[in-house]
Amino acid sequence: MKVHAERDRCIGAGLCTLHAPSVFDQEDDGMVVVLNDSPTGADADDARKVAEHLCPGKAVLITGG
Amino acid sequence: MTDAETKMAKCPVAPHGWPNPLLPEYDQLPEGRPLTQVTMPSGSKAWLVAQHDHIQRLLADNRFSVEPHPTFPIRFPAPQELLDMIARDAKNLLVTMDPPRHTRVRQMALPDFTIKAAEKLRPRMQDLIDYYLDKMEAEGAPADLVQALALPFPAQVICELAGIPENDREIFTRNAAIMVGTRHSYTMEQKLAANEELMKYFAALVTEKQSNPTDDMLGNFIARAGKTDEFDHHGLTLMTKMLLLAGYEFIVNRIALGIQALVENPEQLAALRADLPGLMPKTVDEVLRYYSLVDEIIARVALEDVEIDGVTIKAGEGILVLKGLGDRDPSKYPNPDVFDIHRDSRDHLAFGYGVHQCLGQHVARLMLEMCLTSLVERFPGLHLVEGDEPIELIDGLPPVHKLTIGW
């Protein structure tokens, strides 16, 4: 699995960081940064949940299994 | 057309002029909750959106606008002067701006609303909660939790975060309570007078913070706005007032409703008490999901034709997003009417969805989490003394005006 975040789409809601804190961080301006682009196990599940249902800007993309 | 569809089709214009998610008609949504077309008081067409999946897809779709538009779905028959006033003010409010301007203005406020910015408030929030609960305990049981904690605590946090000088806070708390906190006790004239006093106050505050910048949420926002030509003085006044008032009623209600849900479900309260750090995040999300139902609905207008599940929402048609029903969608949350702190409610719609999702959600979340934690930890015998119909409906918006607890 590869995690990618598009800053142009990020609205700074911070839900990625709230619910998958080992995969994402929220910078001081509010925008997303990816901490771990190849999460596994529970972190991978959380990242998928963020991409599919939590990120309100649809700024998180996941490729691969 | 089935009976249910007939009822739904009438819903937005009757009986109060507002669709009311707590009215029994909403239990009779057609099976599967398809998009349902309705006619607004103005004669324009709109669609009721009640499925969780539809709500997320449509609110994240930038082909819908929040800006005033001739066919924007307004749910009450409004006189032209009121519509003109709304359209004039809308230019200056984040909630009624589309991207790209919305993006620029939201980014001016964002640094003071990040998770880290909210976390910095934690120690001060705990001091305030302890202060209000010490006072409540000293006065003895029973106590009205709304007056003891749910109203004064968020007001104090919001004022401190925003940078309202201490001597001025009474102006905000008194008028904010009239405008939102306990709306059933006040007339429209009183609310308009409260609004006028707040406008006058914020106009002076904007001037003051422009000449003497302060390092707080409003000071920072005004400084960032000053480097652009996004707002004139009146616009900044409207915007700063909105930043302060926007989340106030929401959090007052959630603190009271969250406690109510827990004391009404003693087994879950016991489970929570046994594992507070483990279960509190889920509990907060479940309180937010379960009580989405008490909120105002979200309206948008389509800027171009949008296809969804075989339905075409035509350019110019509105959508009325019933997020409270989305949060009780059985295809998303099994047994949705059961309050269950063990379920995964992280994708609830309480803060909305899409680019307009609540700016203050981390501050609100932290206030709710800390109030619930302190009350549960401190009072092992916490119970409801009288419900006193804690949810009263006024125009479909139910502030909790009283919640009497013992311990």
Short mmCIF file of C-alpha atoms in Angstrom, two decimals:
data_model
loop_
_atom_site.label_atom_id
_atom_site.label_comp_id
_atom_site.label_asym_id
_atom_site.label_seq_id
_atom_site.Cartn_x
_atom_site.Cartn_y
_atom_site.Cartn_z
CA MET A 1 0.00 0.00 0.00
CA LYS A 2 1.18 3.53 -0.86
CA VAL A 3 -0.32 6.61 0.80
CA HIS A 4 -0.27 9.93 -0.97
CA ALA A 5 -1.76 13.28 0.13
CA GLU A 6 -2.59 16.15 -2.20
CA ARG A 7 -1.97 19.42 -0.40
CA ASP A 8 -3.97 21.28 -3.05
CA ARG A 9 -7.09 19.42 -2.02
CA CYS A 10 -6.38 19.50 1.74
CA ILE A 11 -8.77 21.72 3.72
CA GLY A 12 -6.93 21.30 7.02
CA ALA A 13 -9.71 19.42 8.81
CA GLY A 14 -7.07 17.29 10.55
CA LEU A 15 -9.17 14.10 10.64
CA CYS A 16 -6.30 12.11 9.09
CA THR A 17 -4.03 13.11 11.96
CA LEU A 18 -6.74 12.53 14.56
CA HIS A 19 -7.58 9.02 13.40
CA ALA A 20 -4.28 7.78 11.87
CA PRO A 21 -1.61 9.72 13.76
CA SER A 22 1.27 7.42 12.83
CA VAL A 23 0.54 7.85 9.12
CA PHE A 24 -0.34 11.57 8.91
CA ASP A 25 0.53 14.82 10.63
CA GLN A 26 -1.07 18.26 10.47
CA GLU A 27 1.42 21.11 10.01
CA ASP A 28 1.09 24.45 11.78
CA ASP A 29 -0.76 25.98 8.82
CA GLY A 30 -3.28 23.14 9.08
CA MET A 31 -2.19 21.22 6.01
CA VAL A 32 -1.50 17.48 5.79
CA VAL A 33 1.86 15.80 5.62
CA VAL A 34 2.40 12.03 5.20
CA LEU A 35 4.66 10.56 7.90
CA ASN A 36 4.59 6.96 6.73
CA ASP A 37 3.64 6.28 3.11
CA SER A 38 3.72 2.47 3.49
CA PRO A 39 1.72 1.63 6.61
CA THR A 40 0.88 -1.94 7.59
CA GLY A 41 -1.62 -3.66 9.89
CA ALA A 42 -3.98 -1.44 11.89
CA ASP A 43 -2.25 1.70 10.57
CA ALA A 44 -3.04 0.61 7.02
CA ASP A 45 -6.70 0.05 7.96
CA ASP A 46 -6.89 3.51 9.52
CA ALA A 47 -5.26 5.11 6.46
CA ARG A 48 -7.80 3.39 4.21
CA LYS A 49 -10.66 4.60 6.42
CA VAL A 50 -9.27 8.15 6.20
CA ALA A 51 -9.06 7.99 2.40
CA GLU A 52 -12.50 6.48 1.89
CA HIS A 53 -14.69 8.02 4.57
CA LEU A 54 -12.98 10.59 6.78
CA CYS A 55 -11.02 13.13 4.74
CA PRO A 56 -13.63 15.79 3.81
CA GLY A 57 -11.40 17.22 1.07
CA LYS A 58 -10.81 13.82 -0.58
CA ALA A 59 -7.11 14.68 -0.41
CA VAL A 60 -5.77 11.24 0.52
CA LEU A 61 -5.06 8.70 -2.20
CA ILE A 62 -4.18 5.06 -1.63
CA THR A 63 -2.69 2.82 -4.29
CA GLY A 64 -1.85 -0.85 -4.16
CA GLY A 65 -3.13 -3.46 -1.71
CA MET B 1 -46.61 7.85 -5.10
CA THR B 2 -46.75 6.08 -1.73
CA ASP B 3 -48.07 7.66 1.48
CA ALA B 4 -44.51 8.09 2.71
CA GLU B 5 -43.49 9.93 -0.46
CA THR B 6 -46.52 12.22 -0.23
CA LYS B 7 -45.59 13.10 3.33
CA MET B 8 -41.95 13.66 2.43
CA ALA B 9 -42.86 15.83 -0.51
CA LYS B 10 -44.77 18.13 1.81
CA CYS B 11 -42.18 18.13 4.52
CA PRO B 12 -40.05 21.20 3.82
CA VAL B 13 -42.99 23.58 3.82
CA ALA B 14 -45.04 22.17 6.68
CA PRO B 15 -45.91 22.26 9.47
CA HIS B 16 -43.45 24.88 10.76
CA GLY B 17 -41.89 25.81 7.47
CA TRP B 18 -38.79 23.80 8.37
CA PRO B 19 -38.14 20.13 7.79
CA ASN B 20 -37.82 18.80 11.26
CA PRO B 21 -35.71 15.67 11.57
CA LEU B 22 -37.39 14.75 14.82
CA LEU B 23 -40.90 14.72 13.38
CA PRO B 24 -42.46 11.27 12.94
CA GLU B 25 -42.60 11.70 9.15
CA TYR B 26 -38.89 11.10 9.07
CA ASP B 27 -39.41 7.58 10.35
CA GLN B 28 -41.36 6.93 7.19
CA LEU B 29 -38.71 7.59 4.62
CA PRO B 30 -39.08 5.33 1.60
CA GLU B 31 -37.12 2.08 1.92
CA GLY B 32 -33.44 2.68 1.15
CA ARG B 33 -33.85 6.46 1.47
CA PRO B 34 -33.64 7.39 -2.20
CA LEU B 35 -33.16 11.00 -3.23
CA THR B 36 -36.63 12.55 -3.02
CA GLN B 37 -37.66 15.65 -4.92
CA VAL B 38 -39.57 18.39 -3.09
CA THR B 39 -40.88 21.85 -3.95
CA MET B 40 -39.67 24.75 -1.86
CA PRO B 41 -41.90 27.63 -0.68
CA SER B 42 -40.44 29.75 -3.51
CA GLY B 43 -41.50 27.15 -6.07
CA SER B 44 -37.96 26.02 -6.84
CA LYS B 45 -37.06 22.32 -6.84
CA ALA B 46 -34.81 20.62 -4.33
CA TRP B 47 -33.82 17.09 -3.33
CA LEU B 48 -33.84 15.60 0.16
CA VAL B 49 -30.58 13.69 0.74
CA ALA B 50 -30.72 11.22 3.63
CA GLN B 51 -28.31 8.36 2.80
CA HIS B 52 -24.91 8.56 4.47
CA ASP B 53 -23.12 7.68 1.22
CA HIS B 54 -25.10 10.23 -0.85
CA ILE B 55 -24.44 12.92 1.75
CA GLN B 56 -20.68 12.37 1.70
CA ARG B 57 -20.56 12.27 -2.10
CA LEU B 58 -22.67 15.40 -2.63
CA LEU B 59 -21.10 17.52 0.13
CA ALA B 60 -17.61 16.75 -1.24
CA ASP B 61 -18.74 17.72 -4.77
CA ASN B 62 -17.64 21.22 -5.78
CA ARG B 63 -20.36 21.45 -8.43
CA PHE B 64 -22.64 22.51 -5.54
CA SER B 65 -22.60 26.06 -4.19
CA VAL B 66 -23.36 27.67 -0.81
CA GLU B 67 -23.58 31.18 -2.27
CA PRO B 68 -26.88 33.05 -2.70
CA HIS B 69 -28.54 32.03 -5.95
CA PRO B 70 -32.09 32.75 -7.21
CA THR B 71 -33.08 29.11 -6.74
CA PHE B 72 -31.11 28.38 -3.54
CA PRO B 73 -33.38 26.21 -1.38
CA ILE B 74 -34.59 28.52 1.38
CA ARG B 75 -36.88 26.59 3.68
CA PHE B 76 -39.21 29.35 4.79
CA PRO B 77 -41.18 31.94 2.83
CA ALA B 78 -38.79 34.88 3.25
CA PRO B 79 -39.60 38.53 2.45
CA GLN B 80 -37.35 40.11 -0.20
CA GLU B 81 -35.67 42.48 2.31
CA LEU B 82 -34.53 39.51 4.38
CA LEU B 83 -33.22 37.73 1.28
CA ASP B 84 -31.35 40.90 0.25
CA MET B 85 -29.80 41.17 3.71
CA ILE B 86 -28.77 37.50 3.70
CA ALA B 87 -27.21 37.94 0.24
CA ARG B 88 -25.29 41.06 1.36
CA ASP B 89 -23.94 39.44 4.53
CA ALA B 90 -23.21 36.15 2.73
CA LYS B 91 -20.28 37.76 0.90
CA ASN B 92 -18.48 38.09 4.23
CA LEU B 93 -19.23 34.74 5.84
CA LEU B 94 -17.12 31.63 5.47
CA VAL B 95 -20.22 29.43 5.53
CA THR B 96 -21.68 31.13 2.46
CA MET B 97 -18.51 31.40 0.32
CA ASP B 98 -17.45 29.01 -2.44
CA PRO B 99 -13.84 28.19 -3.34
CA PRO B 100 -11.46 29.68 -4.29
CA ARG B 101 -12.28 32.60 -1.95
CA HIS B 102 -13.49 30.18 0.72
CA THR B 103 -10.12 28.41 0.59
CA ARG B 104 -8.18 31.66 1.05
CA VAL B 105 -10.32 32.85 3.97
CA ARG B 106 -10.41 29.46 5.69
CA GLN B 107 -6.62 29.32 5.55
CA MET B 108 -6.46 32.68 7.36
CA ALA B 109 -8.23 31.11 10.34
CA LEU B 110 -6.84 27.55 10.18
CA PRO B 111 -3.58 27.89 12.15
CA ASP B 112 -5.60 28.65 15.30
CA PHE B 113 -7.86 25.62 14.83
CA THR B 114 -5.41 22.76 14.24
CA ILE B 115 -5.27 19.73 16.53
CA LYS B 116 -2.05 21.09 18.08
CA ALA B 117 -3.59 24.53 18.63
CA ALA B 118 -6.58 22.90 20.36
CA GLU B 119 -4.30 20.71 22.51
CA LYS B 120 -2.53 23.83 23.81
CA LEU B 121 -5.83 24.80 25.44
CA ARG B 122 -6.07 21.55 27.41
CA PRO B 123 -4.49 22.64 30.72
CA ARG B 124 -6.54 25.85 30.88
CA MET B 125 -9.71 23.92 29.94
CA GLN B 126 -9.10 21.50 32.82
CA ASP B 127 -8.69 24.40 35.26
CA LEU B 128 -11.98 25.88 34.08
CA ILE B 129 -13.87 22.57 34.29
CA ASP B 130 -12.52 22.00 37.81
CA TYR B 131 -13.59 25.51 38.78
CA TYR B 132 -17.17 25.03 37.52
CA LEU B 133 -17.49 21.52 38.99
CA ASP B 134 -16.07 22.62 42.38
CA LYS B 135 -18.71 25.34 42.44
CA MET B 136 -21.46 22.91 41.43
CA GLU B 137 -20.40 20.40 44.09
CA ALA B 138 -20.15 23.07 46.79
CA GLU B 139 -23.70 24.23 46.06
CA GLY B 140 -24.86 20.63 46.38
CA ALA B 141 -27.00 18.20 44.40
CA PRO B 142 -29.22 18.39 42.46
CA ALA B 143 -27.74 20.78 39.93
CA ASP B 144 -28.69 21.96 36.47
CA LEU B 145 -25.73 20.85 34.36
CA VAL B 146 -26.59 23.36 31.62
CA GLN B 147 -26.25 26.37 33.93
CA ALA B 148 -23.42 24.84 36.00
CA LEU B 149 -21.12 23.77 33.15
CA ALA B 150 -22.52 23.39 29.63
CA LEU B 151 -23.27 27.10 29.10
CA PRO B 152 -20.49 28.93 30.99
CA PHE B 153 -17.54 26.63 30.21
CA PRO B 154 -17.60 26.87 26.38
CA ALA B 155 -18.35 30.60 26.57
CA GLN B 156 -15.23 31.12 28.68
CA VAL B 157 -13.06 28.92 26.45
CA ILE B 158 -14.27 30.65 23.28
CA CYS B 159 -13.65 34.12 24.76
CA GLU B 160 -10.13 33.23 25.91
CA LEU B 161 -9.22 31.50 22.66
CA ALA B 162 -10.56 34.38 20.60
CA GLY B 163 -8.96 37.08 22.70
CA ILE B 164 -12.04 38.86 24.06
CA PRO B 165 -10.73 41.11 26.86
CA GLU B 166 -11.88 39.90 30.28
CA ASN B 167 -14.01 42.96 31.03
CA ASP B 168 -15.92 42.52 27.76
CA ARG B 169 -16.83 38.86 28.16
CA GLU B 170 -20.15 39.61 29.78
CA ILE B 171 -21.25 41.34 26.56
CA PHE B 172 -20.51 38.18 24.58
CA THR B 173 -21.90 35.63 27.03
CA ARG B 174 -25.12 37.57 27.74
CA ASN B 175 -25.93 38.22 24.09
CA ALA B 176 -24.74 34.84 22.84
CA ALA B 177 -27.05 33.15 25.37
CA ILE B 178 -29.96 35.21 24.01
CA MET B 179 -29.08 34.46 20.40
CA VAL B 180 -28.35 30.75 20.70
CA GLY B 181 -28.10 29.16 24.11
CA THR B 182 -31.66 29.27 25.36
CA ARG B 183 -33.56 30.56 22.38
CA HIS B 184 -37.01 29.50 23.53
CA SER B 185 -37.07 32.13 26.29
CA TYR B 186 -36.50 35.14 24.05
CA THR B 187 -38.54 37.04 21.48
CA MET B 188 -37.35 37.90 17.99
CA GLU B 189 -37.03 41.56 19.11
CA GLN B 190 -34.72 40.55 21.95
CA LYS B 191 -32.64 38.45 19.57
CA LEU B 192 -32.35 41.31 17.08
CA ALA B 193 -31.32 43.67 19.90
CA ALA B 194 -28.71 41.14 21.06
CA ASN B 195 -27.40 40.87 17.52
CA GLU B 196 -27.17 44.65 17.23
CA GLU B 197 -25.22 44.93 20.48
CA LEU B 198 -22.84 42.19 19.33
CA MET B 199 -22.33 43.88 15.94
CA LYS B 200 -21.51 47.16 17.65
CA TYR B 201 -19.13 45.36 20.02
CA PHE B 202 -17.32 43.41 17.29
CA ALA B 203 -17.01 46.53 15.12
CA ALA B 204 -15.15 48.26 17.98
CA LEU B 205 -13.09 45.11 18.69
CA VAL B 206 -11.98 44.87 15.04
CA THR B 207 -10.85 48.51 15.13
CA GLU B 208 -9.00 47.92 18.40
CA LYS B 209 -7.23 44.76 17.19
CA GLN B 210 -6.32 46.45 13.90
CA SER B 211 -4.47 49.22 15.73
CA ASN B 212 -3.14 47.06 18.60
CA PRO B 213 -2.57 43.52 17.23
CA THR B 214 -2.94 40.64 19.71
CA ASP B 215 -1.69 37.04 19.53
CA ASP B 216 -5.03 35.24 19.77
CA MET B 217 -7.48 33.75 17.28
CA LEU B 218 -9.26 36.98 16.34
CA GLY B 219 -6.07 39.07 16.50
CA ASN B 220 -4.31 36.62 14.18
CA PHE B 221 -7.27 36.43 11.81
CA ILE B 222 -7.59 40.22 11.62
CA ALA B 223 -3.82 40.56 11.04
CA ARG B 224 -3.83 37.96 8.23
CA ALA B 225 -6.94 39.52 6.64
CA GLY B 226 -5.25 42.92 6.82
CA LYS B 227 -2.58 41.72 4.38
CA THR B 228 -5.28 41.02 1.77
CA ASP B 229 -8.26 42.86 0.30
CA GLU B 230 -10.76 40.12 1.18
CA PHE B 231 -12.71 42.12 3.80
CA ASP B 232 -13.71 45.69 4.54
CA HIS B 233 -14.35 46.71 8.17
CA HIS B 234 -18.01 45.65 8.14
CA GLY B 235 -17.05 42.32 6.55
CA LEU B 236 -14.48 41.67 9.26
CA THR B 237 -17.08 42.51 11.91
CA LEU B 238 -19.53 39.97 10.48
CA MET B 239 -16.82 37.34 10.04
CA THR B 240 -15.37 37.70 13.56
CA LYS B 241 -18.85 37.56 15.11
CA MET B 242 -19.55 34.38 13.15
CA LEU B 243 -16.24 32.80 14.23
CA LEU B 244 -17.28 33.25 17.86
CA LEU B 245 -20.93 32.30 17.65
CA ALA B 246 -20.73 29.43 15.13
CA GLY B 247 -19.96 26.59 17.47
CA TYR B 248 -21.38 27.85 20.72
CA GLU B 249 -24.84 26.29 20.72
CA PHE B 250 -23.45 23.10 19.22
CA ILE B 251 -21.06 22.46 22.08
CA VAL B 252 -23.47 23.55 24.83
CA ASN B 253 -25.95 20.98 23.54
CA ARG B 254 -23.37 18.21 23.10
CA ILE B 255 -22.05 18.49 26.66
CA ALA B 256 -25.57 18.18 28.07
CA LEU B 257 -26.73 15.52 25.58
CA GLY B 258 -23.55 13.47 26.02
CA ILE B 259 -24.09 13.25 29.76
CA GLN B 260 -27.76 12.50 29.26
CA ALA B 261 -26.93 9.61 26.89
CA LEU B 262 -24.44 8.14 29.36
CA VAL B 263 -26.65 8.30 32.45
CA GLU B 264 -29.56 6.83 30.48
CA ASN B 265 -27.33 3.88 29.52
CA PRO B 266 -25.78 2.79 32.84
CA GLU B 267 -24.10 -0.34 31.42
CA GLN B 268 -22.23 1.77 28.90
CA LEU B 269 -21.38 4.35 31.54
CA ALA B 270 -19.90 1.54 33.67
CA ALA B 271 -17.91 0.20 30.70
CA LEU B 272 -16.62 3.67 29.95
CA ARG B 273 -15.67 4.26 33.56
CA ALA B 274 -13.68 0.99 33.54
CA ASP B 275 -11.63 2.09 30.52
CA LEU B 276 -11.84 5.87 30.17
CA PRO B 277 -8.73 6.47 28.00
CA GLY B 278 -9.56 3.50 25.77
CA LEU B 279 -13.23 4.22 25.20
CA MET B 280 -13.48 8.02 25.43
CA PRO B 281 -12.54 8.80 21.79
CA LYS B 282 -15.22 6.37 20.57
CA THR B 283 -17.71 7.76 23.07
CA VAL B 284 -17.15 11.30 21.78
CA ASP B 285 -17.73 10.19 18.17
CA GLU B 286 -20.83 8.22 19.18
CA VAL B 287 -22.32 11.21 21.05
CA LEU B 288 -21.67 13.31 17.93
CA ARG B 289 -23.23 10.69 15.63
CA TYR B 290 -26.22 9.95 17.82
CA TYR B 291 -27.20 13.59 18.25
CA SER B 292 -26.52 14.79 14.69
CA LEU B 293 -30.28 14.61 14.52
CA VAL B 294 -30.73 17.77 16.56
CA ASP B 295 -28.96 20.02 14.06
CA GLU B 296 -30.00 22.37 11.34
CA ILE B 297 -29.96 20.79 7.89
CA ILE B 298 -27.43 21.74 5.21
CA ALA B 299 -28.51 23.36 1.92
CA ARG B 300 -26.67 23.71 -1.40
CA VAL B 301 -27.57 24.54 -5.00
CA ALA B 302 -26.27 22.67 -8.07
CA LEU B 303 -24.18 24.81 -10.45
CA GLU B 304 -24.38 22.17 -13.18
CA ASP B 305 -26.20 18.88 -13.80
CA VAL B 306 -25.02 16.19 -11.37
CA GLU B 307 -25.74 12.47 -11.84
CA ILE B 308 -25.99 10.33 -8.74
CA ASP B 309 -27.36 6.77 -8.56
CA GLY B 310 -29.36 7.21 -11.75
CA VAL B 311 -30.90 10.53 -10.64
CA THR B 312 -30.04 13.82 -12.34
CA ILE B 313 -29.90 16.84 -10.06
CA LYS B 314 -30.28 19.65 -12.59
CA ALA B 315 -28.32 22.89 -12.55
CA GLY B 316 -30.26 25.35 -10.36
CA GLU B 317 -31.90 22.65 -8.23
CA GLY B 318 -31.16 22.55 -4.53
CA ILE B 319 -30.22 19.79 -2.13
CA LEU B 320 -31.34 19.61 1.51
CA VAL B 321 -28.89 17.39 3.35
CA LEU B 322 -30.47 15.66 6.34
CA LYS B 323 -27.19 14.79 8.04
CA GLY B 324 -28.95 13.67 11.21
CA LEU B 325 -30.68 10.99 9.17
CA GLY B 326 -27.41 10.13 7.44
CA ASP B 327 -26.00 9.46 10.89
CA ARG B 328 -28.95 7.13 11.56
CA ASP B 329 -28.66 5.34 8.21
CA PRO B 330 -29.03 1.60 8.94
CA SER B 331 -26.97 0.67 5.87
CA LYS B 332 -24.07 2.57 7.47
CA TYR B 333 -24.66 2.00 11.19
CA PRO B 334 -26.51 -1.21 12.18
CA ASN B 335 -29.25 -0.51 14.75
CA PRO B 336 -28.65 3.21 14.28
CA ASP B 337 -31.09 4.34 16.98
CA VAL B 338 -29.09 2.53 19.67
CA PHE B 339 -26.47 4.60 21.49
CA ASP B 340 -23.40 2.36 21.52
CA ILE B 341 -19.99 3.63 22.60
CA HIS B 342 -18.33 0.49 21.22
CA ARG B 343 -19.22 1.14 17.58
CA ASP B 344 -17.00 2.87 15.01
CA SER B 345 -18.69 6.25 14.47
CA ARG B 346 -15.63 8.11 13.25
CA ASP B 347 -17.26 9.03 9.94
CA HIS B 348 -20.29 10.71 11.48
CA LEU B 349 -21.58 13.87 9.81
CA ALA B 350 -22.01 16.02 12.93
CA PHE B 351 -19.40 18.51 11.73
CA GLY B 352 -20.59 18.34 8.13
CA TYR B 353 -18.46 17.09 5.23
CA GLY B 354 -16.59 18.62 2.31
CA VAL B 355 -14.69 21.91 2.31
CA HIS B 356 -17.12 23.53 4.77
CA GLN B 357 -16.57 20.96 7.50
CA CYS B 358 -16.56 22.68 10.90
CA LEU B 359 -13.42 24.76 11.41
CA GLY B 360 -13.64 24.49 15.21
CA GLN B 361 -14.17 20.74 15.42
CA HIS B 362 -11.00 19.97 17.38
CA VAL B 363 -11.76 22.61 20.00
CA ALA B 364 -15.35 21.34 20.24
CA ARG B 365 -14.21 17.74 20.46
CA LEU B 366 -11.72 18.52 23.19
CA MET B 367 -14.29 20.45 25.23
CA LEU B 368 -16.75 17.55 24.96
CA GLU B 369 -14.12 14.91 25.75
CA MET B 370 -12.83 16.79 28.79
CA CYS B 371 -16.27 17.57 30.22
CA LEU B 372 -17.42 13.96 29.87
CA THR B 373 -14.16 12.65 31.33
CA SER B 374 -14.25 14.99 34.34
CA LEU B 375 -17.90 14.31 35.15
CA VAL B 376 -17.53 10.52 34.84
CA GLU B 377 -14.29 10.42 36.85
CA ARG B 378 -15.40 12.76 39.56
CA PHE B 379 -18.98 11.59 40.22
CA PRO B 380 -19.35 7.78 40.53
CA GLY B 381 -23.05 8.20 41.36
CA LEU B 382 -23.90 10.49 38.43
CA HIS B 383 -27.60 10.24 37.54
CA LEU B 384 -30.45 12.16 35.95
CA VAL B 385 -32.80 13.73 38.50
CA GLU B 386 -35.42 14.95 36.08
CA GLY B 387 -35.37 14.94 32.30
CA ASP B 388 -37.64 18.00 32.15
CA GLU B 389 -37.98 17.33 28.43
CA PRO B 390 -34.36 18.27 27.88
CA ILE B 391 -34.89 18.48 24.15
CA GLU B 392 -37.30 21.26 23.28
CA LEU B 393 -37.94 21.95 19.64
CA ILE B 394 -38.04 25.52 18.45
CA ASP B 395 -38.14 25.83 14.67
CA GLY B 396 -36.63 22.37 14.52
CA LEU B 397 -33.60 23.46 16.50
CA PRO B 398 -33.61 22.03 19.99
CA PRO B 399 -31.37 23.70 22.53
CA VAL B 400 -31.06 21.74 25.75
CA HIS B 401 -32.23 24.27 28.29
CA LYS B 402 -32.02 22.19 31.43
CA LEU B 403 -30.52 18.89 32.59
CA THR B 404 -30.86 18.21 36.29
CA ILE B 405 -28.31 15.78 37.68
CA GLY B 406 -27.45 14.28 41.03
CA TRP B 407 -24.30 12.42 42.15
#
